[in-house]
Coordinates of C-alpha atoms and ligand atoms in Angstrom, one line a residue:
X1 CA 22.7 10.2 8.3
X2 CA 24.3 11.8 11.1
X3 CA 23.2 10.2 14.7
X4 CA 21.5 7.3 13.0
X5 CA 22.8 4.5 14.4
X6 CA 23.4 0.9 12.7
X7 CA 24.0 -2.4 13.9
X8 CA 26.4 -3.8 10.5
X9 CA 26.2 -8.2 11.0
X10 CA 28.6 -9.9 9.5
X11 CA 28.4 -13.7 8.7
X12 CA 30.9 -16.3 7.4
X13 CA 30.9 -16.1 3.7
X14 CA 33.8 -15.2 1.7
X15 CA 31.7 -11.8 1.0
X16 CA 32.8 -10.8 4.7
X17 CA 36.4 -9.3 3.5
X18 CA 33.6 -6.9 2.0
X19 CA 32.4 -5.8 5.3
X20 CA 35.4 -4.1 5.4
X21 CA 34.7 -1.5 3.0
X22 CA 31.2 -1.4 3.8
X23 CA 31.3 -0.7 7.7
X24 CA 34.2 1.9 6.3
X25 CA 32.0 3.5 4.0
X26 CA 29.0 3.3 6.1
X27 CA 31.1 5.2 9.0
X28 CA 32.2 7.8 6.0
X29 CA 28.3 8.3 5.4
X30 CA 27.8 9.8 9.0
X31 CA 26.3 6.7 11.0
X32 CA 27.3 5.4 14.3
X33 CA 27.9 1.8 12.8
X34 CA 28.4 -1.6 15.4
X35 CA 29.5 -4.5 14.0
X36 CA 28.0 -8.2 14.8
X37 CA 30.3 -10.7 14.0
X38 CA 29.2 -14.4 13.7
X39 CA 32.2 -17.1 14.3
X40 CA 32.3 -18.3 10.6
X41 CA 32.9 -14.0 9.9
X42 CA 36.1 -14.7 11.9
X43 CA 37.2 -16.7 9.9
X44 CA 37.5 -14.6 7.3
X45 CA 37.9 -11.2 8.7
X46 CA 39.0 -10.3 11.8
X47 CA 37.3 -8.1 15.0
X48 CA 40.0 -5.7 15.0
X49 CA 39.8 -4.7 11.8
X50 CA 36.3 -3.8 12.1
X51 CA 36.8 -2.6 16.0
X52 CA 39.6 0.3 14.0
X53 CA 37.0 0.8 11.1
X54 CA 34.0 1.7 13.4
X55 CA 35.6 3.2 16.5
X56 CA 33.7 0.8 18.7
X57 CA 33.8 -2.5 19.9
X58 CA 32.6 -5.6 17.8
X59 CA 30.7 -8.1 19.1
X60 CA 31.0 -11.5 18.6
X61 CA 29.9 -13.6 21.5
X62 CA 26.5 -13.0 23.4
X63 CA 27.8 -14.0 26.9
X64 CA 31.0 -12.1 26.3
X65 CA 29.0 -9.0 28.7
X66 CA 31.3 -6.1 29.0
X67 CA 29.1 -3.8 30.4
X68 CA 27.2 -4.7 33.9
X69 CA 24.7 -2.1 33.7
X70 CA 23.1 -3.4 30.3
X71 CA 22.2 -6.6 28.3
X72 CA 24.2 -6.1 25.1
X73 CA 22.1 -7.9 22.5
X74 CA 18.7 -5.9 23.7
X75 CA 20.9 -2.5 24.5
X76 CA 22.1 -2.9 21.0
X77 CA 18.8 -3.9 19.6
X78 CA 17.2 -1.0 21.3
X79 CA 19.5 1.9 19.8
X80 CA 19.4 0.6 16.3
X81 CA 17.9 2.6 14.1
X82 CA 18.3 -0.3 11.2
X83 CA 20.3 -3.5 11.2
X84 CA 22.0 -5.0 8.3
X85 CA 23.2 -8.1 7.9
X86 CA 25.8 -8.5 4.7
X87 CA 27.2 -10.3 3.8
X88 CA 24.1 -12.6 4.8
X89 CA 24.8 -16.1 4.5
X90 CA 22.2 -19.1 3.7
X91 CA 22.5 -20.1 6.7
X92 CA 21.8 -16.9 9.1
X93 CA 18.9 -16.1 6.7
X94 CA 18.0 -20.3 7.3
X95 CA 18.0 -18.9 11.2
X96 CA 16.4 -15.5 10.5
X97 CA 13.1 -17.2 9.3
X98 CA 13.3 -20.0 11.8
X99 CA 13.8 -17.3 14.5
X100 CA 16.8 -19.4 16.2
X101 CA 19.1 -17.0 18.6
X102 CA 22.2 -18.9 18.7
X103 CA 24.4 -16.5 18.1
X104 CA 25.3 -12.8 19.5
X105 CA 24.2 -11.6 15.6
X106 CA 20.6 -13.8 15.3
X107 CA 19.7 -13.1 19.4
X108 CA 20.0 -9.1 18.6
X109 CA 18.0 -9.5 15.6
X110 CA 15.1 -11.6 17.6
X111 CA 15.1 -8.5 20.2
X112 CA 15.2 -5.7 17.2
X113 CA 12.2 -4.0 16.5
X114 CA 13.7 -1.6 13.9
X115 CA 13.9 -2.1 10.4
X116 CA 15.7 -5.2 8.8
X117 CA 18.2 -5.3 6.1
X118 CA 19.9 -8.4 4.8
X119 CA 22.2 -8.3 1.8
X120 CA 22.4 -12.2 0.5
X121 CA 26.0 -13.5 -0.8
X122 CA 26.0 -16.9 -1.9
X123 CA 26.8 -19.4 -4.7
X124 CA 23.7 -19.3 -7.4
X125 CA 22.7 -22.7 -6.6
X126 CA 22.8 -22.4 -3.2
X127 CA 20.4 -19.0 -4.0
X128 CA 18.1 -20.4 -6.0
X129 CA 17.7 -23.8 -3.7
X130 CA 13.8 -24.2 -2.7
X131 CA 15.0 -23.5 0.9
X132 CA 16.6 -20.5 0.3
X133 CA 13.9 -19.1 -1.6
X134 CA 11.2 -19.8 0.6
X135 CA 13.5 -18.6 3.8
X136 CA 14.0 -15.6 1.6
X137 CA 10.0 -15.0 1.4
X138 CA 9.6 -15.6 4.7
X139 CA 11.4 -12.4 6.0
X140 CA 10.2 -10.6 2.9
X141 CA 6.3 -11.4 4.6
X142 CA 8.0 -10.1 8.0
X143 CA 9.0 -6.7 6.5
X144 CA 12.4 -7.1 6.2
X145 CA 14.3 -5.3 3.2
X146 CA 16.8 -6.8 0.8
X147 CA 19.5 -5.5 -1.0
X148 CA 20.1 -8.2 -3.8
X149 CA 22.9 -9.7 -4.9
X150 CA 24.3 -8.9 -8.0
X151 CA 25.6 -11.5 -11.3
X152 CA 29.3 -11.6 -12.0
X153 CA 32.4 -14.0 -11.3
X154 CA 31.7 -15.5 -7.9
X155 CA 34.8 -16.8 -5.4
X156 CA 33.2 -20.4 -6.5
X157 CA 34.2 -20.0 -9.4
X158 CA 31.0 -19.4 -11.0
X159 CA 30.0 -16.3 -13.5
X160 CA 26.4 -15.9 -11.8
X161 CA 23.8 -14.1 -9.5
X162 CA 25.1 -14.4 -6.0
X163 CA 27.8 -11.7 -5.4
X164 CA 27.3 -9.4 -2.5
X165 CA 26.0 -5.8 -3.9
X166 CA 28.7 -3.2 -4.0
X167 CA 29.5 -1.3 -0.6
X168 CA 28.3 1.8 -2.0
X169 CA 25.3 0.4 -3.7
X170 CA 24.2 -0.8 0.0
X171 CA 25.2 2.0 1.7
X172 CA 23.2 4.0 -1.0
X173 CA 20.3 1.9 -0.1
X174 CA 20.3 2.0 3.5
X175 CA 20.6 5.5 3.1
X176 CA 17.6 5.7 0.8
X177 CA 15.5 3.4 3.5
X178 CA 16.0 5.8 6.3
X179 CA 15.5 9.2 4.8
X180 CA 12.0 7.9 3.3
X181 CA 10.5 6.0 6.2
X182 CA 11.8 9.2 7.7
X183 CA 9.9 11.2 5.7
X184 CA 6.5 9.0 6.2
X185 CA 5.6 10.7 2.6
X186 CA 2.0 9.4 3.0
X187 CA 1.1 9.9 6.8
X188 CA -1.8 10.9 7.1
X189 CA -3.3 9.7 4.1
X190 CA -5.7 7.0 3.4
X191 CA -5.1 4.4 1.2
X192 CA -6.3 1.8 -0.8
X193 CA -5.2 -1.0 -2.3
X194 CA -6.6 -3.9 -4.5
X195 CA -5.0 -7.1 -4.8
X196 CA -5.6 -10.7 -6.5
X197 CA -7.4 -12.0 -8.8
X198 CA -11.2 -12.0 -8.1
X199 CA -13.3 -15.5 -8.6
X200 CA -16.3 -15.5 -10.6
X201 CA -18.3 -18.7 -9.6
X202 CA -20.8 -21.0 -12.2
X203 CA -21.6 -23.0 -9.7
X204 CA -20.9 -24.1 -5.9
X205 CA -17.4 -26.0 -6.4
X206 CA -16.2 -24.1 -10.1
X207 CA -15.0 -20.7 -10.9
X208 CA -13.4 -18.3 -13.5
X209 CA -10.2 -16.6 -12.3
X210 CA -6.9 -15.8 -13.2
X211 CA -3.5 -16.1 -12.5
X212 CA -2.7 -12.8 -9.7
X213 CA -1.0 -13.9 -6.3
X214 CA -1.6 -10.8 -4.9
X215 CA 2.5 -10.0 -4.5
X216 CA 2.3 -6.6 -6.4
X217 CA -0.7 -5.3 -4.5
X218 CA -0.1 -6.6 -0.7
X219 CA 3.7 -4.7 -1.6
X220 CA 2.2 -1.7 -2.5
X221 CA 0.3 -2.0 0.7
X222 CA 3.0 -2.5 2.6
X223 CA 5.0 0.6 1.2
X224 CA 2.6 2.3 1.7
X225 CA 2.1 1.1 5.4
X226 CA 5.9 2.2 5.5
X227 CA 5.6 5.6 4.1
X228 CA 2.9 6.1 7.1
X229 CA -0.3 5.8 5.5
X230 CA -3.8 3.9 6.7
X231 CA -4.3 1.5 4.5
X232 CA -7.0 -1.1 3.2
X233 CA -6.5 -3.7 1.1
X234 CA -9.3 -5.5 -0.4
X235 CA -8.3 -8.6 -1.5
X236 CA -9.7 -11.5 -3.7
X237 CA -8.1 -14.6 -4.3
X238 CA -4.3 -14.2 -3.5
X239 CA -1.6 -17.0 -2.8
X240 CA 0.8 -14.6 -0.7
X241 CA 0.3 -13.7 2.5
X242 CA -0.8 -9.7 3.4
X243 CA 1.7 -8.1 5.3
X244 CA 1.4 -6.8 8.9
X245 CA 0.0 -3.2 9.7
X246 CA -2.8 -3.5 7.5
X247 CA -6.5 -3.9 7.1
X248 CA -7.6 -6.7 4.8
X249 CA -11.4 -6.9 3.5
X250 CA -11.6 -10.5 1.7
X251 CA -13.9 -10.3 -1.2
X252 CA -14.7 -12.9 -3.9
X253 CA -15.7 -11.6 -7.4
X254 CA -15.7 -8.4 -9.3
X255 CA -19.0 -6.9 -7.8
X256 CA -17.9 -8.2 -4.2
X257 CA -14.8 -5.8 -5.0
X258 CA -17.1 -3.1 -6.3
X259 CA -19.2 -2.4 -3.1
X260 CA -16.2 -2.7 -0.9
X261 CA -13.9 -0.4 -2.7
X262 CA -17.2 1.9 -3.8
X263 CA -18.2 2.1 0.4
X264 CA -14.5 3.5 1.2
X265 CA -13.6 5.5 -1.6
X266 CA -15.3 8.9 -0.5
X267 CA -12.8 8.7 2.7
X268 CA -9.7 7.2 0.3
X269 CA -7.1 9.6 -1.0
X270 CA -4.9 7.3 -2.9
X271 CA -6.5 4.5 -4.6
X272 CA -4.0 1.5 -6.0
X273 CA -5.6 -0.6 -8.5
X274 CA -3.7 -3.6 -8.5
X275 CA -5.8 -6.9 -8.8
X276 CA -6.9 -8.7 -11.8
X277 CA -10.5 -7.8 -12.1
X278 CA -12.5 -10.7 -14.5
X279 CA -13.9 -8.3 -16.9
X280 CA -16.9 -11.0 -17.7
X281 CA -18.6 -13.0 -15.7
X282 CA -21.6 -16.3 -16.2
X283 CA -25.2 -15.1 -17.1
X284 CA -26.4 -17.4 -15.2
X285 CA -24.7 -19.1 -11.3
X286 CA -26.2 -22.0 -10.8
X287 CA -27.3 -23.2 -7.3
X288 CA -26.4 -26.6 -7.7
X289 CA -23.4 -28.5 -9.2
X290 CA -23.7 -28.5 -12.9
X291 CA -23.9 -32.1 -13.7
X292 CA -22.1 -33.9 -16.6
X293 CA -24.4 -34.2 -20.3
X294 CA -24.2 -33.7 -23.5
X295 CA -20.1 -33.0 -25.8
X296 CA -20.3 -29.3 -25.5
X297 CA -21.0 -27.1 -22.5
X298 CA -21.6 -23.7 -23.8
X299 CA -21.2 -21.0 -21.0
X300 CA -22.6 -17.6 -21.5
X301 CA -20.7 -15.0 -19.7
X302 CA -21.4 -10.6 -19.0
X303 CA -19.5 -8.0 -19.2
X304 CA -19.1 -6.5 -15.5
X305 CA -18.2 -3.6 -14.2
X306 CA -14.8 -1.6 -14.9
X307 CA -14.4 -0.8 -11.2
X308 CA -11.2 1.5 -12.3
X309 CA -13.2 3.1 -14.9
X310 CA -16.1 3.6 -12.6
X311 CA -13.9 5.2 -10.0
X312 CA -12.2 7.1 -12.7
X313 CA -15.3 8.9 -13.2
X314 CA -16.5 9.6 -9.5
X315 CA -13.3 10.9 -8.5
X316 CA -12.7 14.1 -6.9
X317 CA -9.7 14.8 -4.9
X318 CA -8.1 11.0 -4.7
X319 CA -5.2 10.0 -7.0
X320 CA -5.8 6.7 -8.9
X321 CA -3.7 4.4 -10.1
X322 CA -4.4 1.8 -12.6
X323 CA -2.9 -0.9 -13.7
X324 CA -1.9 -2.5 -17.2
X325 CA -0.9 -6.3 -17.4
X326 CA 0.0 -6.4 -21.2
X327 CA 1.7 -9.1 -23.5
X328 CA 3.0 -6.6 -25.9
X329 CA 2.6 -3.1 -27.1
X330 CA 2.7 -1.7 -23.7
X331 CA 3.2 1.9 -24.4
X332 CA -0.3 2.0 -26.6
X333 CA -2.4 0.2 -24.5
X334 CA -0.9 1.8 -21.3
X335 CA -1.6 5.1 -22.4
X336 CA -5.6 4.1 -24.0
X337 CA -6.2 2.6 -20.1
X338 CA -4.8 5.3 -18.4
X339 CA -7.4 8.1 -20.6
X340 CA -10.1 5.9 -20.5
X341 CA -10.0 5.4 -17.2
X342 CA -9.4 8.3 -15.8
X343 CA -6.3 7.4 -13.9
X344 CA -3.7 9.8 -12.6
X345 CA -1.2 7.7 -12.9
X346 CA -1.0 4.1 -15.0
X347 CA 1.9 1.1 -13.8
X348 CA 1.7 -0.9 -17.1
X349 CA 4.0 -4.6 -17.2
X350 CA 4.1 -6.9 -20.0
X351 CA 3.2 -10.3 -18.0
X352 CA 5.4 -12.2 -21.2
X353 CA 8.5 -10.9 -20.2
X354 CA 11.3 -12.6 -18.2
X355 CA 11.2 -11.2 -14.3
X356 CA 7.4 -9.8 -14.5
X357 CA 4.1 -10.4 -13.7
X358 CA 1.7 -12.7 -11.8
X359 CA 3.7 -14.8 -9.3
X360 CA 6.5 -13.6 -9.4
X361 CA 9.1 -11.6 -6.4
X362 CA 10.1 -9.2 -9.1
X363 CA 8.6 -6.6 -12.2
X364 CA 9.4 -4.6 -14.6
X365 CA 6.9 -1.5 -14.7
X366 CA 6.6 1.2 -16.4
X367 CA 4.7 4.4 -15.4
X368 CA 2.1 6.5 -17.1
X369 CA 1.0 10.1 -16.7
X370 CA -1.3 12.2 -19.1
X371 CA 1.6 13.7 -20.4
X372 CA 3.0 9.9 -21.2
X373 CA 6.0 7.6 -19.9
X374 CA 6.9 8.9 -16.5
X375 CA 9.5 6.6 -15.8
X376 CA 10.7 3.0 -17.0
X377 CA 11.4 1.2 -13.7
X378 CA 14.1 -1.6 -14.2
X379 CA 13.5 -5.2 -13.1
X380 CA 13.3 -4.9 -9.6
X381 CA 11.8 -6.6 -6.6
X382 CA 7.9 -5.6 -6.3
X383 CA 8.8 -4.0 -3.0
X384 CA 10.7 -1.5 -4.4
X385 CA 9.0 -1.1 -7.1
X386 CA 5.8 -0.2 -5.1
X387 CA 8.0 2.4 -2.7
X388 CA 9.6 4.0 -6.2
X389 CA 5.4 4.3 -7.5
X390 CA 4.4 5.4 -4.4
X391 CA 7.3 8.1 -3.4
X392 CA 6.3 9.5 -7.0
X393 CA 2.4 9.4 -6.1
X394 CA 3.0 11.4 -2.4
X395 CA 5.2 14.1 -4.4
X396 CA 2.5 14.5 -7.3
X397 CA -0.3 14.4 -4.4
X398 CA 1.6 17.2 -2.1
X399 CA 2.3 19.2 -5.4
X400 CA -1.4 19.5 -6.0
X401 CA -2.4 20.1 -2.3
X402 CA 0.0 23.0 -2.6
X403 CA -1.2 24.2 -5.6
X404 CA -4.9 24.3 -4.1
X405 CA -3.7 25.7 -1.1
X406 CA -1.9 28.4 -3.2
X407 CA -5.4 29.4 -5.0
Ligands
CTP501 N1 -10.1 -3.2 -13.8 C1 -11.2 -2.9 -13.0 N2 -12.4 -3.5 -13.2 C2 -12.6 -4.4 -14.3 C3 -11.5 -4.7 -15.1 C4 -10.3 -4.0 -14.9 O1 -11.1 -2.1 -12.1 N3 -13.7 -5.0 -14.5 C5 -8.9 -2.5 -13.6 C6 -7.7 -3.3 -13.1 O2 -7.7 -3.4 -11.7 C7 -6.5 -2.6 -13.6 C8 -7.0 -1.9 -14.9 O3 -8.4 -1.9 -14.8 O4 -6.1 -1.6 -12.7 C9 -6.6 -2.5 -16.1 O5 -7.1 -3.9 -16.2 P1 -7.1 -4.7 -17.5 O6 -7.7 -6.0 -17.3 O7 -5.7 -4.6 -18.1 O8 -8.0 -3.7 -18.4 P2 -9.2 -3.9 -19.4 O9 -9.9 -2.6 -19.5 O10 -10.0 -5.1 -18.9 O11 -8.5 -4.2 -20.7 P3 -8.2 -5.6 -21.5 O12 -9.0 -5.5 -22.7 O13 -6.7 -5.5 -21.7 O14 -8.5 -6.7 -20.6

């Protein structure tokens, strides 16, 4: 990590003494680290000792402008290869996704255009709270990375989610960011992704769907956005937002998703299959609304297509990747999709466990070869998730390009 450069913002929880170690550790680890300091982090900690543990000068004040030739927030914003912001507080991530710059730390971020990284630290009410959460979502829809806070005793007094990760572990992970956006594993590469849960209509105001938001394929789009790819999604009915960088084709029900995934699939080297695809659909839609009569409406419903299978069969040179939203047996049915389908590679979850599935941040996948389990991913955020799946798929992808080169 030599010559990367990182801006380290510190804010005024009791997790600042922490920044200590970190910006130490960070400095140990080869960057060129400068250090933010909000006025609550002085409270806690002071300049100097992060001034001694960086070798350069910490910066706490945004009209405090030491140098004439430069503007300090946007010189620093410009040279930073990543900024991270832990501890992060409730109330600098409260600014983050308001975009209020009233302080030397939350100006310099408003001027960065390099990649985010905020590591929460806060009591586990105050992390859970409805504000928090949805401040939280709002940076995670803007790209920016988190490093989450881990359970234990917290200064409150509380045993509970809300502790600032370990130094190392964020200096691991900041470590881990840089080398693979680095690495752009998938430039070059065409991708495409399918998300939600399609809508199969009976009549002009009532459907069938299903419970997918979307999250777990709009993050594998955006990993793979990050890992320098082109990519498509095609989405149906989602409740999160896509991210940035992408191209979204909206599409309504299981054939809609057919012809649009079937017209760029030729050109596609990596396929995701990530929505919820109905698997039947009614006989008959009817043109008008289906008015009120007898006890009993019976509704008479076809199988449709299995675009995954379909694709499984047309496939040449693209890697496919199916999908397996299970309430049990996961290993079984994982394995029967992933054969029957033809997939390359199957991400199987088991929607009835705590932390997984449809609308939620966070999963617990595990990943399917021929050959069987590949890996069991913990429970971790869907962003990650999708980067650990995809940095897998590029390697397997590149090993057979060189092996077909090598013929
Ligand atoms: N899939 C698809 N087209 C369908 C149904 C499913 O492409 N008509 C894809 C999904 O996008 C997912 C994978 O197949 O990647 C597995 O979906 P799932 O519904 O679990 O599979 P099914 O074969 O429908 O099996 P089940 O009997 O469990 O519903």
């Amino acid at each position: 990590m030599r010559g990367k450069t990182i801006i380290l913002g510190i804010t005024g929880g009791i997790a600042a003494y922490k920044g200590a170690a970190l910006c130490s550790k960070l400095v140990q680890a080869g960057f060129d680290v400068h250090v933010i300091m909000t006025e609550g982090a002085c409270k806690f900690i002071t300049p100097l000792t992060l001034q001694t543990l960086s070798r350069n000068p910490v910066y706490t004040d945004t009209f405090d402008e030491r140098d004439p030739s430069v503007v300090s927030h946007i010189d620093l914003a410009d040279k930073a290869d990543l900024i991270l912001v832990a501890p992060a507080t409730a109330n600098t991530i409260a600014k983050m996704a308001a975009g209020i710059a009233d302080d030397m730390l939350t100006t310099t971020l408003l001027a960065a255009t390099c990649r985010i990284v905020v590591a929460p630290a806060m009591n586990v009410h105050m992390y859970d709270h409805p504000a928090v959460v949805r401040n939280l979502n709002v940076l995670a829809e803007r790209s920016v990375m988190f490093i989450e806070p881990e359970t234990g005793q917290l200064a409150c007094g509380y045993v509970a989610k809300g502790r600032l990760a370990e130094p190392e572990t964020i200096v691991a992970a900041v470590a881990d960011i840089l080398a693979e956006d680095e690495r752009k594993p998938l430039l070059g590469k065409k991708v495409l992704v399918t998300a939600g849960g399609t809508v199969e209509r009976l009549d002009p105001v009532r459907y069938l769907t299903n419970d997918s938001s979307g999250k777990m394929g709009f993050a594998l789009a955006e990993a793979a956005r990050d890992f320098g790819a082109e990519v498509t999604v095609i989405a149906a009915r989602t409740s999160a937002s896509p991210p940035n960088g992408v191209a979204v084709v909206r599409v309504e029900s299981a054939q809609d998703m057919l012809d649009a995934v079937m017209e760029r699939f030729d050109s596609s080297d990596l396929i995701v299959k990530a929505a919820a695809v109905a698997d039947y659909r009614p006989v008959v839609r009817a043109s008008s609304k289906i008015k009120k009569s007898g006890d009993r409406l019976m509704l008479e419903l076809e199988k449709t297509t299995d675009i995954l299978q379909t694709l499984g069969e047309r496939k040449t040179k693209q890697y496919l990747i199916g999908f397996a939203a299970e309430t049990g047996d996961l290993d079984h049915y994982a394995m029967d999709k992933l054969q029957r389908k033809h997939c390359d590679m199957l991400a199987a979850n088991d929607v009835s466990e705590e932390g997984a599935g449809f609308n939620k941040d966070t999963n617990i996948i595990r990943l399917y070869d021929k050959s069987g389990l590949i890996e069991a991913l913990p429970i971790m955020s869907k962003r990650d998730a999708s980067r650990r799946m995809l940095t897998i798929a590029a390697q397997r992808m590149a090993d057979r390009e060189g092996k077909e080169a090598g013929r």
